[in-house]
Each structure stands twice: as structure tokens, then as C-alpha cells.
Amino acid sequence: MKAGALSGCHQMYERSFSFRGFQFPVCARCTGIYLGYIIAVILFVVKVKISLKICGVLILIMICDGLLQLFKIKKSTNIRRLFTGASFGIGLVFLLMHAIKTLCEKL
């Protein structure tokens, strides 16, 4: 559980997955974000291109879910947190790749 705390995750039990009685070290949303990072690397390796607009949409999906939950408009579930976290992770990685590519081109 230390690794999860070091990553900045709140580790709330009700917002985390469990396996055979053991709580994951990070919450469902953070699990999704890390899964999204892995998926993004795989997509990058197989030469998938994602536009900046799509990156923005992928990132906004999680932000909207978090705000809907925060303002008690719509209750989020761990599955929804997992998927919105994964979309954020994919969007963030590709956004960073666009930024790095742009910086390298300017050098």
C-alpha cells in the first residue's frame, strides 16, 4: 500500500478494487490511469496516431466524471472510474508525445 500512497492516490477502500480480499494499492481511477499509460505505449509502438482534439476529449471524459461525482450530480462507479481513468491516461500520454515532438522540432 506504500507504493499507492507514494503515487498520490487517496486509496479509499470503497473506491478501490480488491482481489481475494486484498485491496489494490491504488484506487479504481488511478488503476485506470496506469492502465491507460500502458495502452498508450502499446498504441504508440504499433504507430497509432491520435490528434490533439481527441487527446483533449479523452482527458475531459475523466474530468467530467470527477466533477459530476464531486457536485453529486451523478454517482460514479469503480468500473466507470476505471474506464474514465484509462481514457485520461491514453489522452495524457499522447498529449505529452505531441508536446515533446513539437519541442524537438523547434530545436
mmCIF file of the C-alpha atoms, coordinates in Angstrom:
data_MODEL
# 
_entry.id   MODEL 
# 
loop_
_atom_site.group_PDB 
_atom_site.id 
_atom_site.type_symbol 
_atom_site.label_atom_id 
_atom_site.label_alt_id 
_atom_site.label_comp_id 
_atom_site.label_asym_id 
_atom_site.label_entity_id 
_atom_site.label_seq_id 
_atom_site.pdbx_PDB_ins_code 
_atom_site.Cartn_x 
_atom_site.Cartn_y 
_atom_site.Cartn_z 
_atom_site.occupancy 
_atom_site.B_iso_or_equiv 
_atom_site.pdbx_formal_charge 
_atom_site.auth_seq_id 
_atom_site.auth_comp_id 
_atom_site.auth_asym_id 
_atom_site.auth_atom_id 
_atom_site.pdbx_PDB_model_num 
ATOM 1   C CA . MET A 1 1   ? 0.000   0.000   0.000   1.00 0.00 ? 1   MET A CA 1 
ATOM 2   C CA . LYS A 1 2   ? 3.018   2.302   0.398   1.00 0.00 ? 2   LYS A CA 1 
ATOM 3   C CA . ALA A 1 3   ? 3.501   2.425   -3.375  1.00 0.00 ? 3   ALA A CA 1 
ATOM 4   C CA . GLY A 1 4   ? -0.062  3.639   -3.829  1.00 0.00 ? 4   GLY A CA 1 
ATOM 5   C CA . ALA A 1 5   ? 0.334   6.328   -1.194  1.00 0.00 ? 5   ALA A CA 1 
ATOM 6   C CA . LEU A 1 6   ? 3.600   7.490   -2.758  1.00 0.00 ? 6   LEU A CA 1 
ATOM 7   C CA . SER A 1 7   ? 1.829   7.886   -6.102  1.00 0.00 ? 7   SER A CA 1 
ATOM 8   C CA . GLY A 1 8   ? -0.578  10.403  -4.576  1.00 0.00 ? 8   GLY A CA 1 
ATOM 9   C CA . CYS A 1 9   ? -3.608  8.098   -4.598  1.00 0.00 ? 9   CYS A CA 1 
ATOM 10  C CA . HIS A 1 10  ? -6.175  8.537   -1.813  1.00 0.00 ? 10  HIS A CA 1 
ATOM 11  C CA . GLN A 1 11  ? -6.597  4.728   -1.601  1.00 0.00 ? 11  GLN A CA 1 
ATOM 12  C CA . MET A 1 12  ? -10.194 4.902   -0.345  1.00 0.00 ? 12  MET A CA 1 
ATOM 13  C CA . TYR A 1 13  ? -11.388 1.335   0.178   1.00 0.00 ? 13  TYR A CA 1 
ATOM 14  C CA . GLU A 1 14  ? -14.834 1.903   -1.373  1.00 0.00 ? 14  GLU A CA 1 
ATOM 15  C CA . ARG A 1 15  ? -13.222 3.379   -4.490  1.00 0.00 ? 15  ARG A CA 1 
ATOM 16  C CA . SER A 1 16  ? -10.663 0.605   -4.930  1.00 0.00 ? 16  SER A CA 1 
ATOM 17  C CA . PHE A 1 17  ? -10.745 -2.852  -6.420  1.00 0.00 ? 17  PHE A CA 1 
ATOM 18  C CA . SER A 1 18  ? -9.991  -5.886  -4.287  1.00 0.00 ? 18  SER A CA 1 
ATOM 19  C CA . PHE A 1 19  ? -8.676  -9.290  -5.271  1.00 0.00 ? 19  PHE A CA 1 
ATOM 20  C CA . ARG A 1 20  ? -9.135  -12.249 -2.922  1.00 0.00 ? 20  ARG A CA 1 
ATOM 21  C CA . GLY A 1 21  ? -9.678  -9.888  -0.021  1.00 0.00 ? 21  GLY A CA 1 
ATOM 22  C CA . PHE A 1 22  ? -6.662  -7.699  -0.743  1.00 0.00 ? 22  PHE A CA 1 
ATOM 23  C CA . GLN A 1 23  ? -7.213  -4.076  -1.739  1.00 0.00 ? 23  GLN A CA 1 
ATOM 24  C CA . PHE A 1 24  ? -5.339  -2.801  -4.806  1.00 0.00 ? 24  PHE A CA 1 
ATOM 25  C CA . PRO A 1 25  ? -2.612  -0.322  -3.833  1.00 0.00 ? 25  PRO A CA 1 
ATOM 26  C CA . VAL A 1 26  ? -4.334  2.428   -5.861  1.00 0.00 ? 26  VAL A CA 1 
ATOM 27  C CA . CYS A 1 27  ? -7.988  3.370   -6.394  1.00 0.00 ? 27  CYS A CA 1 
ATOM 28  C CA . ALA A 1 28  ? -10.029 2.385   -9.459  1.00 0.00 ? 28  ALA A CA 1 
ATOM 29  C CA . ARG A 1 29  ? -9.397  5.716   -11.218 1.00 0.00 ? 29  ARG A CA 1 
ATOM 30  C CA . CYS A 1 30  ? -5.617  5.542   -10.657 1.00 0.00 ? 30  CYS A CA 1 
ATOM 31  C CA . THR A 1 31  ? -5.668  1.897   -11.788 1.00 0.00 ? 31  THR A CA 1 
ATOM 32  C CA . GLY A 1 32  ? -7.355  3.099   -14.989 1.00 0.00 ? 32  GLY A CA 1 
ATOM 33  C CA . ILE A 1 33  ? -4.824  5.893   -15.469 1.00 0.00 ? 33  ILE A CA 1 
ATOM 34  C CA . TYR A 1 34  ? -1.902  3.461   -15.170 1.00 0.00 ? 34  TYR A CA 1 
ATOM 35  C CA . LEU A 1 35  ? -3.674  1.016   -17.480 1.00 0.00 ? 35  LEU A CA 1 
ATOM 36  C CA . GLY A 1 36  ? -4.170  3.898   -19.936 1.00 0.00 ? 36  GLY A CA 1 
ATOM 37  C CA . TYR A 1 37  ? -0.436  4.629   -19.842 1.00 0.00 ? 37  TYR A CA 1 
ATOM 38  C CA . ILE A 1 38  ? 0.290   1.011   -20.783 1.00 0.00 ? 38  ILE A CA 1 
ATOM 39  C CA . ILE A 1 39  ? -2.340  1.001   -23.544 1.00 0.00 ? 39  ILE A CA 1 
ATOM 40  C CA . ALA A 1 40  ? -0.969  4.294   -24.919 1.00 0.00 ? 40  ALA A CA 1 
ATOM 41  C CA . VAL A 1 41  ? 2.559   2.903   -25.130 1.00 0.00 ? 41  VAL A CA 1 
ATOM 42  C CA . ILE A 1 42  ? 1.253   -0.156  -26.992 1.00 0.00 ? 42  ILE A CA 1 
ATOM 43  C CA . LEU A 1 43  ? -0.733  2.096   -29.366 1.00 0.00 ? 43  LEU A CA 1 
ATOM 44  C CA . PHE A 1 44  ? 2.363   4.239   -29.919 1.00 0.00 ? 44  PHE A CA 1 
ATOM 45  C CA . VAL A 1 45  ? 4.507   1.180   -30.704 1.00 0.00 ? 45  VAL A CA 1 
ATOM 46  C CA . VAL A 1 46  ? 2.002   -0.003  -33.322 1.00 0.00 ? 46  VAL A CA 1 
ATOM 47  C CA . LYS A 1 47  ? 2.074   3.532   -34.796 1.00 0.00 ? 47  LYS A CA 1 
ATOM 48  C CA . VAL A 1 48  ? -1.447  4.671   -33.879 1.00 0.00 ? 48  VAL A CA 1 
ATOM 49  C CA . LYS A 1 49  ? -1.844  8.448   -34.210 1.00 0.00 ? 49  LYS A CA 1 
ATOM 50  C CA . ILE A 1 50  ? -4.232  10.418  -32.004 1.00 0.00 ? 50  ILE A CA 1 
ATOM 51  C CA . SER A 1 51  ? -4.952  14.075  -32.749 1.00 0.00 ? 51  SER A CA 1 
ATOM 52  C CA . LEU A 1 52  ? -4.723  16.826  -30.147 1.00 0.00 ? 52  LEU A CA 1 
ATOM 53  C CA . LYS A 1 53  ? -8.516  17.210  -30.237 1.00 0.00 ? 53  LYS A CA 1 
ATOM 54  C CA . ILE A 1 54  ? -9.008  13.530  -29.412 1.00 0.00 ? 54  ILE A CA 1 
ATOM 55  C CA . CYS A 1 55  ? -6.399  13.817  -26.632 1.00 0.00 ? 55  CYS A CA 1 
ATOM 56  C CA . GLY A 1 56  ? -8.429  16.676  -25.176 1.00 0.00 ? 56  GLY A CA 1 
ATOM 57  C CA . VAL A 1 57  ? -11.658 14.692  -25.349 1.00 0.00 ? 57  VAL A CA 1 
ATOM 58  C CA . LEU A 1 58  ? -10.035 11.656  -23.710 1.00 0.00 ? 58  LEU A CA 1 
ATOM 59  C CA . ILE A 1 59  ? -8.756  13.840  -20.869 1.00 0.00 ? 59  ILE A CA 1 
ATOM 60  C CA . LEU A 1 60  ? -12.060 15.719  -20.463 1.00 0.00 ? 60  LEU A CA 1 
ATOM 61  C CA . ILE A 1 61  ? -14.004 12.471  -20.045 1.00 0.00 ? 61  ILE A CA 1 
ATOM 62  C CA . MET A 1 62  ? -12.357 11.818  -16.676 1.00 0.00 ? 62  MET A CA 1 
ATOM 63  C CA . ILE A 1 63  ? -12.571 15.451  -15.610 1.00 0.00 ? 63  ILE A CA 1 
ATOM 64  C CA . CYS A 1 64  ? -16.321 15.481  -16.348 1.00 0.00 ? 64  CYS A CA 1 
ATOM 65  C CA . ASP A 1 65  ? -16.855 12.230  -14.448 1.00 0.00 ? 65  ASP A CA 1 
ATOM 66  C CA . GLY A 1 66  ? -14.952 13.602  -11.456 1.00 0.00 ? 66  GLY A CA 1 
ATOM 67  C CA . LEU A 1 67  ? -16.911 16.868  -11.471 1.00 0.00 ? 67  LEU A CA 1 
ATOM 68  C CA . LEU A 1 68  ? -20.256 15.082  -11.813 1.00 0.00 ? 68  LEU A CA 1 
ATOM 69  C CA . GLN A 1 69  ? -19.323 12.985  -8.793  1.00 0.00 ? 69  GLN A CA 1 
ATOM 70  C CA . LEU A 1 70  ? -17.946 15.962  -6.826  1.00 0.00 ? 70  LEU A CA 1 
ATOM 71  C CA . PHE A 1 71  ? -21.122 18.004  -7.278  1.00 0.00 ? 71  PHE A CA 1 
ATOM 72  C CA . LYS A 1 72  ? -23.302 14.927  -6.589  1.00 0.00 ? 72  LYS A CA 1 
ATOM 73  C CA . ILE A 1 73  ? -24.978 15.134  -9.996  1.00 0.00 ? 73  ILE A CA 1 
ATOM 74  C CA . LYS A 1 74  ? -24.154 11.537  -10.932 1.00 0.00 ? 74  LYS A CA 1 
ATOM 75  C CA . LYS A 1 75  ? -22.612 8.886   -8.733  1.00 0.00 ? 75  LYS A CA 1 
ATOM 76  C CA . SER A 1 76  ? -19.566 7.255   -10.266 1.00 0.00 ? 76  SER A CA 1 
ATOM 77  C CA . THR A 1 77  ? -18.808 3.544   -10.031 1.00 0.00 ? 77  THR A CA 1 
ATOM 78  C CA . ASN A 1 78  ? -15.468 1.783   -9.887  1.00 0.00 ? 78  ASN A CA 1 
ATOM 79  C CA . ILE A 1 79  ? -15.943 0.459   -13.425 1.00 0.00 ? 79  ILE A CA 1 
ATOM 80  C CA . ARG A 1 80  ? -16.689 3.976   -14.701 1.00 0.00 ? 80  ARG A CA 1 
ATOM 81  C CA . ARG A 1 81  ? -13.673 5.306   -12.782 1.00 0.00 ? 81  ARG A CA 1 
ATOM 82  C CA . LEU A 1 82  ? -11.511 2.594   -14.360 1.00 0.00 ? 82  LEU A CA 1 
ATOM 83  C CA . PHE A 1 83  ? -12.625 3.448   -17.914 1.00 0.00 ? 83  PHE A CA 1 
ATOM 84  C CA . THR A 1 84  ? -12.509 7.227   -17.484 1.00 0.00 ? 84  THR A CA 1 
ATOM 85  C CA . GLY A 1 85  ? -9.080  6.881   -15.855 1.00 0.00 ? 85  GLY A CA 1 
ATOM 86  C CA . ALA A 1 86  ? -7.861  4.781   -18.790 1.00 0.00 ? 86  ALA A CA 1 
ATOM 87  C CA . SER A 1 87  ? -9.128  7.372   -21.279 1.00 0.00 ? 87  SER A CA 1 
ATOM 88  C CA . PHE A 1 88  ? -7.296  10.074  -19.310 1.00 0.00 ? 88  PHE A CA 1 
ATOM 89  C CA . GLY A 1 89  ? -4.087  8.027   -19.265 1.00 0.00 ? 89  GLY A CA 1 
ATOM 90  C CA . ILE A 1 90  ? -4.189  7.456   -23.023 1.00 0.00 ? 90  ILE A CA 1 
ATOM 91  C CA . GLY A 1 91  ? -5.003  11.100  -23.732 1.00 0.00 ? 91  GLY A CA 1 
ATOM 92  C CA . LEU A 1 92  ? -2.283  12.389  -21.422 1.00 0.00 ? 92  LEU A CA 1 
ATOM 93  C CA . VAL A 1 93  ? 0.453   10.184  -22.897 1.00 0.00 ? 93  VAL A CA 1 
ATOM 94  C CA . PHE A 1 94  ? -0.404  11.191  -26.463 1.00 0.00 ? 94  PHE A CA 1 
ATOM 95  C CA . LEU A 1 95  ? -0.670  14.859  -25.442 1.00 0.00 ? 95  LEU A CA 1 
ATOM 96  C CA . LEU A 1 96  ? 2.803   14.653  -23.908 1.00 0.00 ? 96  LEU A CA 1 
ATOM 97  C CA . MET A 1 97  ? 4.112   12.946  -27.056 1.00 0.00 ? 97  MET A CA 1 
ATOM 98  C CA . HIS A 1 98  ? 2.697   15.794  -29.171 1.00 0.00 ? 98  HIS A CA 1 
ATOM 99  C CA . ALA A 1 99  ? 4.396   18.315  -26.856 1.00 0.00 ? 99  ALA A CA 1 
ATOM 100 C CA . ILE A 1 100 ? 7.744   16.502  -26.966 1.00 0.00 ? 100 ILE A CA 1 
ATOM 101 C CA . LYS A 1 101 ? 7.573   16.186  -30.758 1.00 0.00 ? 101 LYS A CA 1 
ATOM 102 C CA . THR A 1 102 ? 6.797   19.909  -31.089 1.00 0.00 ? 102 THR A CA 1 
ATOM 103 C CA . LEU A 1 103 ? 9.680   20.838  -28.782 1.00 0.00 ? 103 LEU A CA 1 
ATOM 104 C CA . CYS A 1 104 ? 12.109  18.603  -30.669 1.00 0.00 ? 104 CYS A CA 1 
ATOM 105 C CA . GLU A 1 105 ? 11.070  20.119  -34.000 1.00 0.00 ? 105 GLU A CA 1 
ATOM 106 C CA . LYS A 1 106 ? 11.805  23.616  -32.671 1.00 0.00 ? 106 LYS A CA 1 
ATOM 107 C CA . LEU A 1 107 ? 15.339  22.712  -31.584 1.00 0.00 ? 107 LEU A CA 1 
# 
